[in-house]
Short mmCIF file of C-alpha atoms in Angstrom, two decimals:
data_model
loop_
_atom_site.label_atom_id
_atom_site.label_comp_id
_atom_site.label_asym_id
_atom_site.label_seq_id
_atom_site.Cartn_x
_atom_site.Cartn_y
_atom_site.Cartn_z
CA UNK L 1 11.25 15.19 10.12
CA UNK L 2 10.41 11.72 8.86
CA UNK L 3 8.42 10.85 5.80
CA UNK L 4 5.54 9.88 8.08
CA UNK L 5 5.52 13.36 9.60
CA UNK L 6 5.47 14.93 6.13
CA UNK L 7 2.47 12.78 5.16
CA UNK L 8 0.72 13.59 8.41
CA UNK L 9 1.30 17.34 7.97
CA UNK L 10 -0.03 17.21 4.40
CA UNK L 11 -3.13 15.29 5.49
CA UNK L 12 -3.78 17.76 8.32
CA UNK L 13 -3.42 20.75 5.94
CA UNK L 14 -5.82 19.12 3.48
CA UNK L 15 -8.36 18.50 6.22
CA UNK L 16 -8.08 22.10 7.44
CA UNK L 17 -8.55 23.51 3.93
CA UNK L 18 -11.61 21.31 3.38
CA UNK L 19 -13.12 22.43 6.68
CA UNK L 20 -12.37 26.08 5.84
CA UNK L 21 -13.93 25.74 2.39
CA UNK L 22 -17.06 24.23 3.89
CA UNK L 23 -17.41 26.85 6.62
CA UNK L 24 -16.68 29.82 4.33
CA UNK L 25 -18.73 28.39 1.48
CA UNK L 26 -15.94 29.08 -0.98
CA UNK L 27 -17.06 26.22 -3.15
CA UNK L 28 -20.34 26.17 -5.05
CA UNK L 29 -21.28 22.75 -3.76
CA UNK L 30 -19.78 20.78 -0.90
CA UNK L 31 -19.39 17.09 -1.56
CA UNK L 32 -18.21 14.63 1.07
CA UNK L 33 -14.63 13.62 0.43
CA UNK L 34 -14.26 9.98 -0.50
CA UNK L 35 -10.58 10.02 0.50
CA UNK L 36 -10.95 11.27 4.08
CA UNK L 37 -7.79 13.02 5.42
CA UNK L 38 -8.74 12.11 9.01
CA UNK L 39 -8.60 8.46 8.03
CA UNK L 40 -5.19 8.96 6.44
CA UNK L 41 -3.86 10.63 9.60
CA UNK L 42 -5.14 7.72 11.70
CA UNK L 43 -3.63 5.15 9.32
CA UNK L 44 -0.26 6.90 9.47
CA UNK L 45 -0.34 6.88 13.28
CA UNK L 46 -1.26 3.18 13.30
CA UNK L 47 1.50 2.41 10.81
CA UNK L 48 4.08 4.25 12.93
CA UNK L 49 3.08 2.31 16.04
CA UNK L 50 2.90 -1.03 14.23
CA UNK L 51 6.29 -0.62 12.60
CA UNK L 52 7.93 0.33 15.91
CA UNK L 53 6.24 -2.54 17.74
CA UNK L 54 7.19 -5.11 15.10
CA UNK L 55 10.78 -3.95 14.84
CA UNK L 56 11.30 -4.11 18.60
CA UNK L 57 10.94 -7.89 18.63
CA UNK L 58 13.41 -10.65 17.88
CA UNK L 59 10.89 -12.71 15.96
CA UNK L 60 11.72 -13.14 12.31
CA UNK L 61 8.06 -13.22 11.20
CA UNK L 62 7.31 -9.89 12.88
CA UNK L 63 10.44 -8.24 11.51
CA UNK L 64 9.48 -9.44 8.03
CA UNK L 65 6.02 -7.89 8.42
CA UNK L 66 7.60 -4.64 9.62
CA UNK L 67 9.87 -4.62 6.57
CA UNK L 68 6.90 -5.13 4.25
CA UNK L 69 4.99 -2.34 6.02
CA UNK L 70 7.95 0.03 5.72
CA UNK L 71 8.34 -0.71 2.01
CA UNK L 72 4.61 -0.24 1.45
CA UNK L 73 4.68 3.14 3.19
CA UNK L 74 7.71 4.22 1.16
CA UNK L 75 9.90 4.65 4.22
CA UNK L 76 12.14 1.60 4.36
CA UNK L 77 14.74 3.18 6.65
CA UNK L 78 17.67 1.16 7.91
CA UNK L 79 15.59 -1.99 8.32
CA UNK L 80 15.00 -2.38 4.58
CA UNK L 81 18.67 -2.61 3.63
CA UNK L 82 18.46 -6.39 3.71
CA UNK L 83 15.88 -9.08 4.19
CA UNK L 84 15.74 -10.59 7.68
CA UNK L 85 17.13 -14.09 7.77
CA UNK L 86 14.78 -16.89 8.79
CA UNK L 87 15.69 -18.60 12.07
CA UNK L 88 16.91 -21.77 10.35
CA UNK L 89 19.35 -19.77 8.18
CA UNK L 90 20.91 -17.98 11.14
#
């Protein structure tokens, strides 16, 4: 299970507990969540797809963006072991 899957599972559990609390009226007052778990799940899915798409290319600029995305998400994986070399350095 990757770090992305862990984040996605946590976001889904949070969303479910918020929906349960609203439907069962366990809380005295329901307030809309500013940090929406559905948005987080969607962002994680977009990040997964973007990282895979960027890493599947040979273009240095795209691989650099993928590396930055992976570092930002806290899941550098094997691609973050070294910086990609610019085309003129290769």
